[in-house]
Short mmCIF file of C-alpha atoms in Angstrom, two decimals:
data_model
loop_
_atom_site.label_atom_id
_atom_site.label_comp_id
_atom_site.label_asym_id
_atom_site.label_seq_id
_atom_site.Cartn_x
_atom_site.Cartn_y
_atom_site.Cartn_z
CA MET A 18 -52.44 36.05 49.68
CA ASP A 19 -48.96 35.17 48.46
CA ILE A 20 -49.78 31.47 48.79
CA ASP A 21 -52.93 31.92 46.71
CA LYS A 22 -51.03 33.78 43.98
CA ALA A 23 -48.34 31.10 43.89
CA TYR A 24 -51.00 28.39 43.77
CA LYS A 25 -52.81 30.09 40.88
CA LEU A 26 -49.54 30.62 39.00
CA ILE A 27 -48.52 26.98 39.37
CA SER A 28 -51.99 25.83 38.38
CA GLN A 29 -51.94 27.99 35.25
CA LYS A 30 -48.50 26.58 34.29
CA ILE A 31 -49.67 23.00 34.79
CA VAL A 32 -52.83 23.64 32.77
CA THR A 33 -50.76 25.23 29.99
CA TRP A 34 -48.34 22.29 29.95
CA LEU A 35 -51.22 19.80 29.86
CA HIS A 36 -52.84 21.75 27.08
CA ASP A 37 -49.59 21.75 25.06
CA LEU A 38 -49.09 18.07 25.81
CA ILE A 39 -52.57 17.22 24.56
CA ARG A 40 -52.03 19.42 21.52
CA LEU A 41 -48.72 17.68 20.74
CA LEU A 42 -49.97 14.19 21.56
CA PRO A 43 -50.55 13.32 17.87
CA ASN A 44 -47.03 14.53 17.16
CA PHE A 45 -45.64 12.23 19.88
CA VAL A 46 -47.50 9.27 18.39
CA LEU A 47 -46.29 10.14 14.89
CA ALA A 48 -42.73 10.65 16.16
CA ALA A 49 -42.77 7.23 17.87
CA VAL A 50 -44.02 5.58 14.69
CA VAL A 51 -41.40 7.36 12.57
CA LEU A 52 -38.66 6.37 15.05
CA ALA A 53 -39.68 2.70 14.98
CA ILE A 54 -39.92 2.62 11.17
CA GLY A 55 -36.63 4.49 10.83
CA ILE A 56 -34.75 2.05 13.07
CA PHE A 57 -36.20 -0.89 11.16
CA ILE A 58 -35.31 0.60 7.76
CA ALA A 59 -31.78 1.47 8.98
CA GLY A 60 -31.26 -2.16 10.03
CA GLN A 61 -32.39 -3.44 6.64
CA ILE A 62 -30.19 -0.93 4.82
CA ARG A 63 -27.26 -2.04 6.97
CA LYS A 64 -27.72 -5.66 5.83
CA VAL A 65 -27.99 -4.65 2.17
CA ALA A 66 -24.95 -2.37 2.47
CA ALA A 67 -22.90 -5.18 4.02
CA LYS A 68 -23.61 -7.43 1.02
CA VAL A 69 -22.80 -4.67 -1.47
CA VAL A 70 -19.57 -3.60 0.23
CA LYS A 71 -18.28 -7.20 0.32
CA ARG A 72 -18.34 -7.23 -3.48
CA PHE A 73 -15.83 -4.36 -3.65
CA SER A 74 -13.65 -5.05 -0.60
CA SER A 75 -12.42 -8.13 1.24
CA HIS A 76 -11.17 -6.11 4.21
CA THR A 77 -13.35 -7.14 7.17
CA SER A 78 -12.59 -4.10 9.34
CA LEU A 79 -13.31 -1.71 6.49
CA ASN A 80 -16.56 -3.47 5.63
CA ASN A 81 -17.79 -3.29 9.22
CA LEU A 82 -16.79 0.38 9.43
CA LEU A 83 -18.63 1.37 6.26
CA THR A 84 -21.80 -0.51 7.17
CA SER A 85 -21.74 1.04 10.64
CA ILE A 86 -21.34 4.52 9.15
CA ILE A 87 -24.31 3.94 6.84
CA TYR A 88 -26.40 2.63 9.75
CA ILE A 89 -25.53 5.58 12.01
CA LEU A 90 -26.24 8.00 9.16
CA PHE A 91 -29.80 6.71 8.72
CA ILE A 92 -30.35 6.63 12.48
CA GLY A 93 -29.26 10.26 12.61
CA ILE A 94 -31.66 11.20 9.82
CA THR A 95 -34.44 9.44 11.72
CA LEU A 96 -33.65 11.29 14.97
CA PHE A 97 -33.59 14.68 13.26
CA THR A 98 -36.93 13.89 11.60
CA VAL A 99 -38.41 12.95 14.98
CA LEU A 100 -37.17 16.22 16.54
CA SER A 101 -38.71 18.18 13.68
CA ILE A 102 -42.06 16.43 14.18
CA LEU A 103 -41.91 17.38 17.86
CA GLN A 104 -41.33 21.00 16.77
CA LEU A 105 -37.88 21.10 18.32
CA ASP A 106 -36.30 22.93 15.37
CA LYS A 107 -34.10 25.06 17.60
CA ALA A 108 -32.67 21.93 19.22
CA VAL A 109 -31.96 20.49 15.78
CA THR A 110 -30.16 23.67 14.72
CA SER A 111 -28.09 23.72 17.91
CA ILE A 112 -27.11 20.06 17.51
CA LEU A 113 -26.03 20.58 13.89
CA ALA A 114 -24.02 23.69 14.79
CA GLY A 115 -22.33 21.88 17.68
CA ALA A 116 -21.55 18.87 15.51
CA GLY A 117 -19.98 21.12 12.89
CA ILE A 118 -17.74 22.87 15.41
CA VAL A 119 -16.68 19.59 17.03
CA GLY A 120 -15.98 18.04 13.63
CA LEU A 121 -13.83 21.00 12.57
CA ALA A 122 -11.84 20.88 15.80
CA LEU A 123 -11.26 17.15 15.48
CA ALA A 124 -10.20 17.54 11.84
CA PHE A 125 -7.45 19.99 12.82
CA ALA A 126 -6.37 18.01 15.88
CA PHE A 127 -6.13 14.63 14.15
CA GLN A 128 -5.38 15.57 10.53
CA ASP A 129 -2.46 13.12 10.19
CA MET A 130 -4.49 10.30 11.69
CA ALA A 131 -7.43 11.19 9.46
CA ALA A 132 -5.15 11.24 6.38
CA ASN A 133 -3.80 7.78 7.22
CA PHE A 134 -7.31 6.51 7.90
CA ILE A 135 -8.76 7.83 4.63
CA SER A 136 -5.72 6.54 2.72
CA GLY A 137 -6.33 3.12 4.28
CA ILE A 138 -9.90 3.17 2.98
CA PHE A 139 -8.74 4.00 -0.56
CA ILE A 140 -6.03 1.32 -0.40
CA SER A 141 -8.60 -1.26 0.68
CA PHE A 142 -10.80 -0.43 -2.31
CA ARG A 143 -7.94 -0.24 -4.83
CA SER A 144 -6.23 -3.38 -3.45
CA PRO A 145 -2.75 -2.74 -4.93
CA PHE A 146 -1.50 -5.62 -2.78
CA LYS A 147 -2.71 -8.18 -0.27
CA THR A 148 -1.30 -9.99 2.73
CA GLY A 149 1.62 -12.20 1.68
CA ASP A 150 2.64 -10.14 -1.37
CA ILE A 151 6.24 -9.02 -1.86
CA VAL A 152 6.24 -5.25 -2.36
CA LYS A 153 8.57 -2.28 -2.33
CA ILE A 154 7.20 0.93 -0.79
CA SER A 155 9.55 3.93 -0.70
CA ASP A 156 12.86 2.49 0.56
CA TYR A 157 11.33 -0.60 2.17
CA MET A 158 11.00 -3.99 0.46
CA GLY A 159 9.53 -7.08 2.02
CA LYS A 160 6.44 -9.23 2.50
CA VAL A 161 3.12 -7.70 3.55
CA GLU A 162 2.15 -9.00 6.98
CA GLU A 163 -0.89 -6.82 7.78
CA VAL A 164 -3.03 -4.27 5.97
CA ASN A 165 -4.80 -2.08 8.54
CA LEU A 166 -6.92 1.03 8.13
CA ARG A 167 -4.16 3.22 9.60
CA ASP A 168 -0.92 1.50 8.52
CA THR A 169 0.63 -1.35 6.56
CA VAL A 170 3.08 -3.77 8.20
CA LEU A 171 5.99 -5.19 6.16
CA ARG A 172 8.50 -7.87 7.09
CA THR A 173 11.77 -7.08 5.31
CA PHE A 174 14.04 -9.80 3.97
CA GLN A 175 16.38 -9.07 6.88
CA GLY A 176 13.57 -10.00 9.31
CA GLN A 177 12.67 -6.52 10.60
CA MET A 178 9.03 -5.45 10.94
CA VAL A 179 8.37 -2.07 9.32
CA ILE A 180 5.15 -0.15 10.01
CA VAL A 181 4.43 2.21 7.10
CA PRO A 182 1.68 4.86 7.55
CA ASN A 183 -1.00 4.44 4.91
CA LYS A 184 -0.58 8.07 3.84
CA ASN A 185 2.96 7.23 2.68
CA VAL A 186 1.73 4.05 1.01
CA PHE A 187 -0.99 5.91 -0.88
CA GLN A 188 1.23 8.83 -1.98
CA ASN A 189 4.26 6.80 -3.13
CA PRO A 190 4.79 4.34 -5.99
CA ILE A 191 4.20 0.70 -5.06
CA GLU A 192 6.18 -2.12 -6.67
CA ASN A 193 4.31 -5.41 -6.36
CA PHE A 194 6.60 -8.34 -7.17
CA SER A 195 3.92 -10.97 -6.50
CA MET A 196 1.27 -9.69 -8.90
CA LEU A 197 2.72 -11.53 -11.94
CA GLY A 198 3.71 -14.62 -9.97
CA LYS A 199 7.30 -14.37 -11.29
CA ARG A 200 10.34 -12.11 -11.07
CA ARG A 201 13.19 -11.24 -13.40
CA PHE A 202 16.82 -11.62 -12.35
CA ASP A 203 19.20 -9.32 -14.27
CA LEU A 204 22.80 -10.52 -14.16
CA SER A 205 25.58 -8.20 -15.40
CA VAL A 206 28.78 -9.82 -16.70
CA GLY A 207 31.94 -8.54 -18.38
CA ILE A 208 34.16 -10.54 -20.77
CA SER A 209 37.58 -9.86 -22.27
CA TYR A 210 38.03 -7.81 -25.44
CA GLY A 211 39.89 -10.77 -26.92
CA ASP A 212 36.92 -13.17 -26.84
CA ASP A 213 34.54 -13.76 -29.73
CA LEU A 214 31.20 -12.20 -28.80
CA GLU A 215 29.00 -14.62 -30.75
CA HIS A 216 30.78 -17.55 -29.12
CA VAL A 217 30.38 -15.93 -25.69
CA LYS A 218 26.65 -15.45 -26.25
CA ALA A 219 26.14 -19.05 -27.33
CA VAL A 220 28.13 -20.43 -24.37
CA THR A 221 26.35 -18.17 -21.88
CA LEU A 222 22.81 -19.02 -23.03
CA ASN A 223 23.65 -22.72 -23.17
CA ALA A 224 25.06 -22.57 -19.62
CA VAL A 225 21.79 -21.34 -18.13
CA LYS A 226 19.58 -23.50 -20.32
CA ASN A 227 17.22 -25.74 -18.32
CA LEU A 228 18.28 -24.03 -15.11
CA PRO A 229 15.98 -25.17 -12.24
CA GLY A 230 13.54 -22.51 -11.15
CA LEU A 231 13.25 -20.69 -14.48
CA CYS A 232 9.84 -19.77 -15.87
CA PRO A 233 9.24 -22.02 -18.92
CA GLU A 234 7.09 -19.57 -20.89
CA ASN A 235 9.63 -16.71 -20.75
CA GLU A 236 12.76 -16.80 -22.88
CA THR A 237 16.14 -16.04 -21.36
CA THR A 238 17.63 -13.04 -23.17
CA MET A 239 21.13 -11.58 -23.37
CA PHE A 240 22.22 -8.14 -24.57
CA PHE A 241 25.68 -6.57 -24.89
CA GLN A 242 25.55 -3.14 -23.30
CA GLU A 243 28.82 -1.23 -23.39
CA PHE A 244 32.57 -1.13 -23.91
CA GLY A 245 33.92 -0.94 -20.39
CA ASP A 246 37.37 0.07 -19.17
CA SER A 247 38.71 -3.48 -19.30
CA SER A 248 35.77 -5.56 -20.54
CA ILE A 249 32.79 -5.73 -22.84
CA ASN A 250 29.76 -5.78 -20.57
CA PHE A 251 26.48 -7.56 -21.18
CA ILE A 252 23.34 -8.37 -19.22
CA ILE A 253 21.48 -11.68 -19.13
CA ARG A 254 17.82 -11.67 -18.05
CA LEU A 255 16.39 -14.72 -16.31
CA TRP A 256 12.72 -15.09 -15.37
CA VAL A 257 12.19 -16.89 -12.06
CA ASP A 258 8.92 -18.84 -11.76
CA SER A 259 8.35 -17.68 -8.17
CA PRO A 260 8.27 -14.21 -6.61
CA GLU A 261 9.69 -15.51 -3.32
CA GLN A 262 13.09 -14.14 -2.35
CA PRO A 263 14.86 -17.50 -1.67
CA ALA A 264 13.92 -18.83 -5.13
CA PHE A 265 14.97 -15.54 -6.71
CA LEU A 266 18.40 -15.59 -5.07
CA GLN A 267 18.91 -19.31 -5.74
CA VAL A 268 18.38 -18.90 -9.49
CA GLY A 269 20.88 -16.04 -9.56
CA SER A 270 23.43 -18.06 -7.61
CA ASP A 271 23.05 -21.13 -9.85
CA ALA A 272 23.35 -18.97 -12.96
CA ILE A 273 26.63 -17.44 -11.77
CA MET A 274 28.08 -20.86 -10.95
CA ARG A 275 27.10 -22.35 -14.33
CA ILE A 276 28.38 -19.37 -16.34
CA LYS A 277 31.72 -19.38 -14.47
CA LYS A 278 32.14 -23.11 -15.05
CA ALA A 279 31.27 -22.81 -18.76
CA TYR A 280 33.71 -19.94 -19.24
CA ASP A 281 36.50 -21.91 -17.58
CA GLU A 282 35.86 -24.85 -19.92
CA GLN A 283 35.77 -22.61 -23.02
CA ASP A 284 38.73 -20.40 -21.98
CA ILE A 285 36.54 -17.30 -21.87
CA MET A 286 38.07 -14.73 -19.56
CA ILE A 287 36.25 -12.48 -17.13
CA PRO A 288 38.95 -9.81 -16.80
CA PHE A 289 40.05 -8.00 -13.67
CA PRO A 290 39.99 -4.19 -13.77
CA ILE A 291 43.13 -2.96 -15.57
CA ARG A 292 44.94 0.31 -14.82
CA THR A 293 47.83 1.61 -16.93
CA LEU A 294 50.34 3.95 -15.27
CA ASP A 295 52.15 6.33 -17.68
CA PHE A 296 55.04 8.27 -16.20
CA GLY A 297 55.95 10.07 -19.43
CA ILE A 298 53.11 12.60 -19.56
CA LYS A 299 53.98 16.33 -19.57
CA GLY A 300 57.60 16.38 -18.57
CA GLY A 301 57.65 13.09 -16.70
CA VAL A 302 59.87 10.13 -17.51
CA SER A 303 58.77 6.97 -19.26
CA LEU A 304 58.64 3.67 -17.47
CA SER A 305 61.67 2.33 -19.43
CA GLU A 306 63.76 5.42 -18.58
CA MET A 307 62.77 5.09 -14.93
CA SER A 308 63.92 1.44 -14.91
CA GLN A 309 67.32 2.51 -16.32
CA VAL A 310 67.62 5.17 -13.62
CA LEU A 311 66.86 2.64 -10.95
CA LYS A 312 69.54 0.32 -12.34
#
């Protein structure tokens, strides 16, 4: 008797399953068609997206990442549509809820990494610099060696490799010395109070005239700035036709040598700092009285 009941129960279950399978057979066919069409459309969208993204970014890793995200997004939409056709709405709801919880947990666990990653994406689109540019980021100045999605690698002029997180790059001012293709060298000089300023200006500008390495379309300028303790100080601005550090330093060195030589020939004095000691202030003795006491 028990065997007969079990047999009837199993038979009823199998018949029910077959009935449901036959009833859902059109849905299976439709789901297979939708899946095939969805995969095909996702592939075509991926190719179009790759061409569009290349117009806005030259970063290969970023381009591949964005096209992959777009492809996976359309594949996901296709899969959810297939599950809905198969009347698996509860499964769809569970998957979405699970994905939301996992995404929230990952966001809290890797928030710094995510911030650097997102900053790298924005940097790639903005392109404030490229590999080979001379930049200053925060307290670091050097040549850009690599621009990754997570960090930017600089080689300083002292030869050290500095890895800067992209979050710091994105949130801080960036000085790009290569963008203009030239750099300005500001040289501060002080001359004696006894020299004629107009003569000093003429001699100084003539000394650096036709200096090798200067940018021909930018004029060299000179401005007197202040009355110093022992000198009148001025600044001379020289535009170097290359952003590279060796050329920049060489122009500054040549300018100093030429100005010093011209001043020596014209008897223009670059004074040493002068300090006057007065011993006669508030009850003290003057320097002449002190010399008499010593005698």
